[in-house]
Coordinates of C-alpha atoms and ligand atoms in Angstrom, one line a residue:
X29 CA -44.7 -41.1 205.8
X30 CA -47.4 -38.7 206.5
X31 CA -45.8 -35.2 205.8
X32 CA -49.1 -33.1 206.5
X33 CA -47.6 -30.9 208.7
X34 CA -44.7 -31.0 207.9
X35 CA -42.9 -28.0 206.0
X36 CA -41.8 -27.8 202.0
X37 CA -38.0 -29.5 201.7
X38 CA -39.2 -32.6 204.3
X39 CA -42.3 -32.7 201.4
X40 CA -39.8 -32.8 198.6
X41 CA -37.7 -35.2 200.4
X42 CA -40.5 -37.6 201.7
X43 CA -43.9 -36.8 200.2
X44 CA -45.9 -39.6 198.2
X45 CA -42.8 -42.1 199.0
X46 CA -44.5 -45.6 198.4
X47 CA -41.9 -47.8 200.7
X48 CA -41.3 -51.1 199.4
X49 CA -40.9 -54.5 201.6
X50 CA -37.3 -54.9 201.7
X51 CA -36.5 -51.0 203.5
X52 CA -35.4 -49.3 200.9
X53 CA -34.2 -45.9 201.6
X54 CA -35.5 -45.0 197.5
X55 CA -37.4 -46.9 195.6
X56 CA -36.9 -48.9 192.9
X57 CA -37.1 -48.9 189.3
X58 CA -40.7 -51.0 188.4
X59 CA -39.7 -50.8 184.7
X60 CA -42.6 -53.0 183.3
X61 CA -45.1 -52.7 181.5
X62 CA -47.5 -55.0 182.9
X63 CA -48.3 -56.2 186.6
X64 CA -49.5 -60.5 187.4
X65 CA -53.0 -60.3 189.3
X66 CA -52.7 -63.4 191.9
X67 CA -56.2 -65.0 190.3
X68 CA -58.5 -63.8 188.0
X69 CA -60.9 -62.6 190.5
X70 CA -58.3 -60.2 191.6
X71 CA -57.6 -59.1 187.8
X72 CA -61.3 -58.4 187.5
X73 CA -60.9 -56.3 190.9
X74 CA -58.0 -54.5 190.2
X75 CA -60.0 -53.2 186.9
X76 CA -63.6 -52.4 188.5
X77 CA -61.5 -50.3 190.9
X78 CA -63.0 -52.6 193.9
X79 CA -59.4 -53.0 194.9
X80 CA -56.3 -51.0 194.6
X81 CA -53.8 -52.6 192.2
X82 CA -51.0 -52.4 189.7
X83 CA -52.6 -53.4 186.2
X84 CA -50.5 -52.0 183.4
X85 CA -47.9 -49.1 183.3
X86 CA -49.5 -46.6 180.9
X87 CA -52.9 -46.7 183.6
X88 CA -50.4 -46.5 187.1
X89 CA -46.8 -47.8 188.0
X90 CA -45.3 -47.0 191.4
X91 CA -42.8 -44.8 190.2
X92 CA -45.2 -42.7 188.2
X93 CA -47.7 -42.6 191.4
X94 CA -44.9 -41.3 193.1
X95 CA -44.1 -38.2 191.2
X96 CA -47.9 -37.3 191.1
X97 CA -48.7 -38.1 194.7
X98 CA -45.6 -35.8 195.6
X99 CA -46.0 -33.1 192.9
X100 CA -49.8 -32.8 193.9
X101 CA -49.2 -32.4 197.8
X102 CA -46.1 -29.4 197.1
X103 CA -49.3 -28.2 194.7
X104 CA -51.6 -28.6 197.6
X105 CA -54.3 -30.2 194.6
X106 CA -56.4 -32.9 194.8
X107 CA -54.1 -35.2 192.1
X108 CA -51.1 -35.1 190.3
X109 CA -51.0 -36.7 186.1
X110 CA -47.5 -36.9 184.7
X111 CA -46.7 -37.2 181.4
X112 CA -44.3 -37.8 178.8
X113 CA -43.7 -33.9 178.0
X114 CA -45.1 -30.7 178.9
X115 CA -46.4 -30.8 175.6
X116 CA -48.4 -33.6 176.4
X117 CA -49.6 -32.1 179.5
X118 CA -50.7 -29.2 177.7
X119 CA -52.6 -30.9 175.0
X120 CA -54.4 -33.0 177.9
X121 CA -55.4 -29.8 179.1
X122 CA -56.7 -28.8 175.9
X123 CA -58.2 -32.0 175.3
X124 CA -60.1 -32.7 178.1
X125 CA -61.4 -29.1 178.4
X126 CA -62.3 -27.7 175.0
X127 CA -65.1 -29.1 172.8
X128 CA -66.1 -28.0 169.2
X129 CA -67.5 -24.9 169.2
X130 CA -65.1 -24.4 172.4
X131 CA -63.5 -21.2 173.5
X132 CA -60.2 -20.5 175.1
X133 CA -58.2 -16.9 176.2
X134 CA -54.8 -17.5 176.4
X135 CA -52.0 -15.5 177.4
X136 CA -50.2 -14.1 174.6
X137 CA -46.4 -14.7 175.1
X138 CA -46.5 -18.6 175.7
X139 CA -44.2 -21.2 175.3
X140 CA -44.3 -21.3 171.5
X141 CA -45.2 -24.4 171.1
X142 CA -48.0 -24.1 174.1
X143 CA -49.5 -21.3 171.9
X144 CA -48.4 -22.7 168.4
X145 CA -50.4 -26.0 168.5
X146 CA -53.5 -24.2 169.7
X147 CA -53.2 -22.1 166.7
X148 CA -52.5 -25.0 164.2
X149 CA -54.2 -28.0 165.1
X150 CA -57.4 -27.2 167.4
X151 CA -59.3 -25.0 165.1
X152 CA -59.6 -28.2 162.8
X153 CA -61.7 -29.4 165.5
X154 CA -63.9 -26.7 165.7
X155 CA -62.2 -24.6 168.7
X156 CA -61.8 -20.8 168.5
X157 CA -59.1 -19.0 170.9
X158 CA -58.1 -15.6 171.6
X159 CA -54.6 -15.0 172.9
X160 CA -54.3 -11.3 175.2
X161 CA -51.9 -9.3 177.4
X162 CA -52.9 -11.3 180.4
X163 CA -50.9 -9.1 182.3
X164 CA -53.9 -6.7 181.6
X165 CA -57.0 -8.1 183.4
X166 CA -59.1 -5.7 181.4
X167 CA -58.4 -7.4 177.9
X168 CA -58.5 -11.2 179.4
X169 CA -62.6 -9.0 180.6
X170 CA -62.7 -7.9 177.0
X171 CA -62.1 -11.3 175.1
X172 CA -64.4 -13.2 176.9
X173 CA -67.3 -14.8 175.0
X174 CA -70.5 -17.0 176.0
X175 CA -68.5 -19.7 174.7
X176 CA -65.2 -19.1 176.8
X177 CA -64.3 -22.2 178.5
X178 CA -60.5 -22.2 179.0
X179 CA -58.3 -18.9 180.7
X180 CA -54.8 -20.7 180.0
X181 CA -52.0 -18.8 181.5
X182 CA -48.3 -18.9 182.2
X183 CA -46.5 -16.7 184.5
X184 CA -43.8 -15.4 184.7
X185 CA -44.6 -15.5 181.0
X186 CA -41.8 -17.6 178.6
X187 CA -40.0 -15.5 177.4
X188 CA -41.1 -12.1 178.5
X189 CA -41.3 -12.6 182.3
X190 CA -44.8 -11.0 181.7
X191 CA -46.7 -11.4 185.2
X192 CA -50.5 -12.0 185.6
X193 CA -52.3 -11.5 188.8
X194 CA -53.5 -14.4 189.6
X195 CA -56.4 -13.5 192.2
X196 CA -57.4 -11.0 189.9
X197 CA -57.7 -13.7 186.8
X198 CA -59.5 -16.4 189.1
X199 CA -62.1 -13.8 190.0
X200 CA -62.8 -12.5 186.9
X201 CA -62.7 -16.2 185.2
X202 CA -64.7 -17.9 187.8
X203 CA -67.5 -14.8 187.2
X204 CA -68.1 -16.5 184.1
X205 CA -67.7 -20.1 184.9
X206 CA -64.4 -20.3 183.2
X207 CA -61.6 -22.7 184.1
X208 CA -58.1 -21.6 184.7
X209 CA -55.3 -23.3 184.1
X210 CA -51.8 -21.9 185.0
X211 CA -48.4 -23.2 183.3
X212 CA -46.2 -23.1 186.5
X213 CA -42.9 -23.8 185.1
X214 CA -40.9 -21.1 185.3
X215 CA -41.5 -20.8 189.2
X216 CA -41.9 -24.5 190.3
X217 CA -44.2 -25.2 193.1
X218 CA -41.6 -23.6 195.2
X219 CA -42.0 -20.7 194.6
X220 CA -45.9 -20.2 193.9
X221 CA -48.8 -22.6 194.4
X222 CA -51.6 -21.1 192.0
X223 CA -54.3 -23.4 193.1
X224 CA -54.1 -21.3 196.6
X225 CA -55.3 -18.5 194.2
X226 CA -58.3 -20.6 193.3
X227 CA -56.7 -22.1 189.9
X228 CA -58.3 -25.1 188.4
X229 CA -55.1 -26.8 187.2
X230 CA -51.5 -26.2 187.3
X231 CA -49.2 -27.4 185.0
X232 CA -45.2 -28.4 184.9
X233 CA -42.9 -29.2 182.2
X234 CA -41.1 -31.4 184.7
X235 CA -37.9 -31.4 182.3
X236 CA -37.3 -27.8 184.1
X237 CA -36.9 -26.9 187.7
X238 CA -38.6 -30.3 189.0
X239 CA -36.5 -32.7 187.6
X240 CA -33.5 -30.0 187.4
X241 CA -30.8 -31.9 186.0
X242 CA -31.6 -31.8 181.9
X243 CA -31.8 -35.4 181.7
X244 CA -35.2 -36.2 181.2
X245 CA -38.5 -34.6 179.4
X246 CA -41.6 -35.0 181.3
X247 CA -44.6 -33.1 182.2
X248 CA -47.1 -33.4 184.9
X249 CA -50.6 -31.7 185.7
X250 CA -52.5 -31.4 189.3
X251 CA -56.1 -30.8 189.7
X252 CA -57.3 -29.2 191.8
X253 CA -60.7 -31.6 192.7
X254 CA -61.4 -35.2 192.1
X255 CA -64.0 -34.6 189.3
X256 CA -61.4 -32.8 187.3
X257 CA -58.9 -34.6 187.5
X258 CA -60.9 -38.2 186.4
X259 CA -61.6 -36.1 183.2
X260 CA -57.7 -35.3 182.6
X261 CA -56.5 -38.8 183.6
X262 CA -59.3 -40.6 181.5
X263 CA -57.7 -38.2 178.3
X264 CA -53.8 -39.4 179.6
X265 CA -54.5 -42.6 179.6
X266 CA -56.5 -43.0 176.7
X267 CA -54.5 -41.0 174.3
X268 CA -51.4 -42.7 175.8
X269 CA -49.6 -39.9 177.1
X270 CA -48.1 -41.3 180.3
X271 CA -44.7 -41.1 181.4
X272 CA -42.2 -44.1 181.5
X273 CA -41.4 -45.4 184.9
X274 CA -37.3 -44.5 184.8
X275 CA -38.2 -41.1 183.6
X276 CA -40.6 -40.9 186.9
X277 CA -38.0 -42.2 188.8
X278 CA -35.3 -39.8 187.9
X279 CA -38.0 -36.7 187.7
X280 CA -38.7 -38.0 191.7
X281 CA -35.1 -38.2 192.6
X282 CA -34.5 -34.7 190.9
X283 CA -37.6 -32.8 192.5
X284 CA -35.8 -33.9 196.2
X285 CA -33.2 -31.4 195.9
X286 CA -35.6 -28.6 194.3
X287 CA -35.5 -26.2 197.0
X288 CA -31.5 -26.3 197.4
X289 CA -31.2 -25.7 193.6
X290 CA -33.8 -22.9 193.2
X291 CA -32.3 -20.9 196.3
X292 CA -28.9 -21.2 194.4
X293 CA -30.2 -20.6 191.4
X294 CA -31.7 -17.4 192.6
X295 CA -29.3 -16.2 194.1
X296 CA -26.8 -16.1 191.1
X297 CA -29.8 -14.5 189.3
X298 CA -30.0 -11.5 191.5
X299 CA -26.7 -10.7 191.2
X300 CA -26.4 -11.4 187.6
X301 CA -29.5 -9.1 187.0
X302 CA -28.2 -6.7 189.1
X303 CA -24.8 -7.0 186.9
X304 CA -26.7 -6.7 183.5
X305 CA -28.8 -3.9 184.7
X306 CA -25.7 -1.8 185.5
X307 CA -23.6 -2.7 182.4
X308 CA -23.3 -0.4 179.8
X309 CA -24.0 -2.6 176.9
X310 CA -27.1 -4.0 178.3
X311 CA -30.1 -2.1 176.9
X312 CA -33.0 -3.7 179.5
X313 CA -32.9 -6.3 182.2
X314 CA -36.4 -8.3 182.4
X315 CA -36.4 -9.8 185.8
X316 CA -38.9 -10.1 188.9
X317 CA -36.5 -9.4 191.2
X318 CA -35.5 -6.2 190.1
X319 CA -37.6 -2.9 191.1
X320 CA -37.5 -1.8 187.5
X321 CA -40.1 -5.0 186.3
X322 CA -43.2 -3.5 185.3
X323 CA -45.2 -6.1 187.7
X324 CA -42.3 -6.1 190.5
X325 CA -45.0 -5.6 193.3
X326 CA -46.6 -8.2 191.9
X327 CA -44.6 -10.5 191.6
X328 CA -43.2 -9.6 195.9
X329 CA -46.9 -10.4 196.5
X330 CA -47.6 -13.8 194.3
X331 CA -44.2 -15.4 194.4
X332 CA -42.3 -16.5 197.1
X333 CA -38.7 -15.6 195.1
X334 CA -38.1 -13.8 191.7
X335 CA -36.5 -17.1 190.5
X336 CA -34.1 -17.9 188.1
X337 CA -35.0 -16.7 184.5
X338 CA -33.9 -13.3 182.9
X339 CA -34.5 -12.0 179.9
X340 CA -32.5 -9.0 178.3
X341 CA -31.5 -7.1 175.4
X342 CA -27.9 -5.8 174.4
X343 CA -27.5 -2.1 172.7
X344 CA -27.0 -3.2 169.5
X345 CA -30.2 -5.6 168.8
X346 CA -30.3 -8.9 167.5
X347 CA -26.2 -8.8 166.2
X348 CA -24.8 -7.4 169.3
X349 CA -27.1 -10.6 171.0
X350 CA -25.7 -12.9 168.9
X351 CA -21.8 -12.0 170.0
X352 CA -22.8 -12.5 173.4
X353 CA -24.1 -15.8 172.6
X354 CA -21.1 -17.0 170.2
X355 CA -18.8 -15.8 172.8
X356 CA -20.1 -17.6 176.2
X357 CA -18.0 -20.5 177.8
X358 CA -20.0 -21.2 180.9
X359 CA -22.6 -20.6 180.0
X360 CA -24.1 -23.4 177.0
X361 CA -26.1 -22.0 173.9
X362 CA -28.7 -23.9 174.3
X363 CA -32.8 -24.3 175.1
X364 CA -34.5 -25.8 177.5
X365 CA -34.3 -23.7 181.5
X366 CA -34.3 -24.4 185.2
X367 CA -31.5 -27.1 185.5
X368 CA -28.1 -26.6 186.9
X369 CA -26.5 -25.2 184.6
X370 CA -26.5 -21.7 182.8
X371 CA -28.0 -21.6 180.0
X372 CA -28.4 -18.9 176.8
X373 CA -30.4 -18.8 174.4
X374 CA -32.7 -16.6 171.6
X375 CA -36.2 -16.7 171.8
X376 CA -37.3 -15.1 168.5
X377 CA -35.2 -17.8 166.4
X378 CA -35.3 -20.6 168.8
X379 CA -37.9 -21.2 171.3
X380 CA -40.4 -18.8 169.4
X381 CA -39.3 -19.3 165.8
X382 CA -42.6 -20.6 164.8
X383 CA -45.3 -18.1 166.0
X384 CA -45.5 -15.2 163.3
X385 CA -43.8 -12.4 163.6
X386 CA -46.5 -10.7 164.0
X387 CA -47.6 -12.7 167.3
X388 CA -44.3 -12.2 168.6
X389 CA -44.1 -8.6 168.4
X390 CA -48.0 -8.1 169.7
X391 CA -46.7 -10.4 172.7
X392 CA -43.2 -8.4 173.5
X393 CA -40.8 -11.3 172.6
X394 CA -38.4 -8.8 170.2
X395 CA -35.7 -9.8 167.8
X396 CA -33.1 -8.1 170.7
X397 CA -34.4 -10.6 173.5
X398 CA -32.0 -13.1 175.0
X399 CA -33.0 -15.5 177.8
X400 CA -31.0 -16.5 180.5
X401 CA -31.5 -19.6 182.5
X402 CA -29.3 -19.2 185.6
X403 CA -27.7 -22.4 186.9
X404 CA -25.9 -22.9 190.4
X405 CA -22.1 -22.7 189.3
X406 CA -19.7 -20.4 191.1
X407 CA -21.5 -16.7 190.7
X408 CA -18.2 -15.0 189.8
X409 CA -17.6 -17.8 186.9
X410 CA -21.2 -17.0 185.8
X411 CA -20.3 -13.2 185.5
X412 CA -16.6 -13.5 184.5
X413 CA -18.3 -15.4 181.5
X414 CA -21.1 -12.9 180.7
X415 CA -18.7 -10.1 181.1
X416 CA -16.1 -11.4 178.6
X417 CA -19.1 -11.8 176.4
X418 CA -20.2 -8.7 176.4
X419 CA -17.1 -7.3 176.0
X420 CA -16.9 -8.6 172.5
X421 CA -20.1 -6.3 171.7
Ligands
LIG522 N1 -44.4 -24.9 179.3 C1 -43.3 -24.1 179.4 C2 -43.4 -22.8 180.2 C3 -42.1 -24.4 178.8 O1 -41.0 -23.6 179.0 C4 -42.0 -25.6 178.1 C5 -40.7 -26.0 177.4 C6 -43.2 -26.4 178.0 C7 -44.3 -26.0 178.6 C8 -43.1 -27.7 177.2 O2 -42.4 -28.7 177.9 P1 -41.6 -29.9 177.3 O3 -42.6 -30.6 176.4 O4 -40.5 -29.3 176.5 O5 -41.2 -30.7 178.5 N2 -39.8 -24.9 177.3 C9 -38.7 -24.9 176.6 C10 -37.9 -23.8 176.4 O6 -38.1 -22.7 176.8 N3 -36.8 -24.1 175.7 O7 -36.9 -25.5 175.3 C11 -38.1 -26.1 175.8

């Protein structure tokens, strides 16, 4: 179906749908690995690219052309490249983009491991980073080097809920012929599209909002031009970082209800900021929905909703955290975000354990923060559950 003009849940529902011969109302699961060509002439075809085909799953499968055709239309980018993890789309990213010799500015409160393996691994090939406060254009201004290739950022920052202006970072970046890339996880194409602020790429971990129902781990990139995104899918394929077709197929039948789940989502997360900010045990309430975020104009301006990820910090510190998280029902002590159910965790031992110290204190992610990853249950359960929690503080 052509859903050009049509408006973002009918996209969700409809976009990228390859229909099959038989009327399916979904379609199936192709789970193979390889495709028959009906002679050889057609094989040879398929592979010069004369004529579209299904060769082998790791180069194209239906269900994985799926996922990227819709992901890259909600995007509004020129293609979409799944893969299996957001790891793996990340180190596509770095992959295709930095050389030896190579420099990249990154925002300083990453995912760990999105910061981590730049850290560990890339400078054994020769490529030099610098990570900022990209939530201060003037340092991302100050790091930049004749050699800078890469701006990587992520916002709403994980864990910190740090926000960068994007506009600002494009027009600075593109100044000096630098690439951005923007890690759009924590907002989902639903609720900001950073290629419409002149981004180069954007990048999912799919096992989040888009697939929503912690059951799979997947990642996906869109480019925003054809030239680019030949570079990333010639590093996908070859490295072998493609997704599996029933992991497209359930990341597809998870990214239809995205817009029901976020707007849930959110709305628990306004009141449950609202009741954290309020409560006398709570120290601070990180949240882009409330007027007391450092970036909360910001954030009215670039995203279309505050979303559905909160970080705060219980009087107390670290031990008076850890009660609340030993004493949740609801909610589940657990990592991962954006699915449908609550989830608590703590960054600085979890998610973050294995930046230094020292990077986690420069990038605000203190031994006191918790993070919250509001599901859709019944908001008074969700608060009923927090308060009892906090009660044994
Ligand atoms: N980017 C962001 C912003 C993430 O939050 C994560 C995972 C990744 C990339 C990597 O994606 P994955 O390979 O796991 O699909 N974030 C996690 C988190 O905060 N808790 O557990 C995983």
């Amino acid at each position: 179906m052509d859903t050009k003009n049509k408006g973002f849940t009918s996209k969700l529902v409809h976009s990228g749908n390859i229909p099959d011969d038989k009327g399916s109302a979904v379609t199936p699961i192709y789970q193979t690995s390889t495709f028959s060509f009906r002679d050889a002439d057609h094989g040879a075809r398929c592979f010069s690219g004369e004529e579209k085909g299904y060769i082998y799953t790791r180069l194209g499968n239906p269900n994985i052309e799926e996922l990227e055709n819709a992901v890259a239309d909600l995007e509004n980018g020129f293609g979409g490249i799944a893969a299996a993890s957001g790891m793996a789309a990340v180190n596509i990213v770095y992959l295709t983009l930095l050389s030896q010799g190579d420099h990249m500015i990154g925002h300083n409160a990453l995912y760990g491991p999105s910061r981590g393996i730049m850290e560990k691994l890339y400078p054994k090939y020769g490529v030099e980073y610098d990570f900022v406060d990209a939530t201060n254009i003037q340092e991302i201004e100050n790091a930049i080097r004749p050699n800078t290739k890469l701006l990587y950022l992520e916002t709403p920052a994980n864990p910190t809920m740090g926000i960068t202006d994007l506009e600002a970072a494009v027009n600075l970046a593109k100044k000096h012929d630098i690439l951005v890339c923007v890690d759009n996880t924590f907002c989902s194409p639903y609720l900001q599209r950073p290629l419409d602020f002149g981004a180069d790429i954007v990048l999912h971990s799919m096992t989040k909002f888009i697939n929503g129902h912690a059951d799979i781990v997947g990642g996906i990139i869109v480019a925003k031009d054809e030239a680019l995104y030949n570079e990333l899918k010639f590093v996908m394929i070859n490295v072998g970082f493609n997704m599996d077709p029933h992991q497209a197929w359930l990341a597809r039948r998870g990214l239809k209800t995205l817009s029901l789940r976020i707007d849930k989502a959110q709305e628990n997360s306004v009141k449950v900021a609202e009741f954290l900010e309020s409560h006398p045990k709570v120290d601070w309430v990180l949240y882009p929905g409330l007027k007391s975020h450092p970036q909360y104009e910001l954030a009215v301006r670039q995203m279309d909703g505050p979303g559905a990820m909160i970080s705060f910090g219980v009087k107390g510190g670290l031990e008076a955290g850890k009660k609340v998280m030993n004493n949740v029902k609801l909610a589940l002590l657990a990592v991962s975000l954006g699915g449908i159910e609550t989830l608590i965790q703590h960054p600085a031992s979890m998610t973050h354990s294995k930046l230094s110290s020292e990077a986690r204190e420069t990038a605000g992610i203190s031994d006191g923060l918790i993070r919250l990853s509001v599901g859709i249950e019944n908001i008074e359960d969700i608060i009923a559950d927090l308060d009892y929690a906090l009660s044994k503080v």
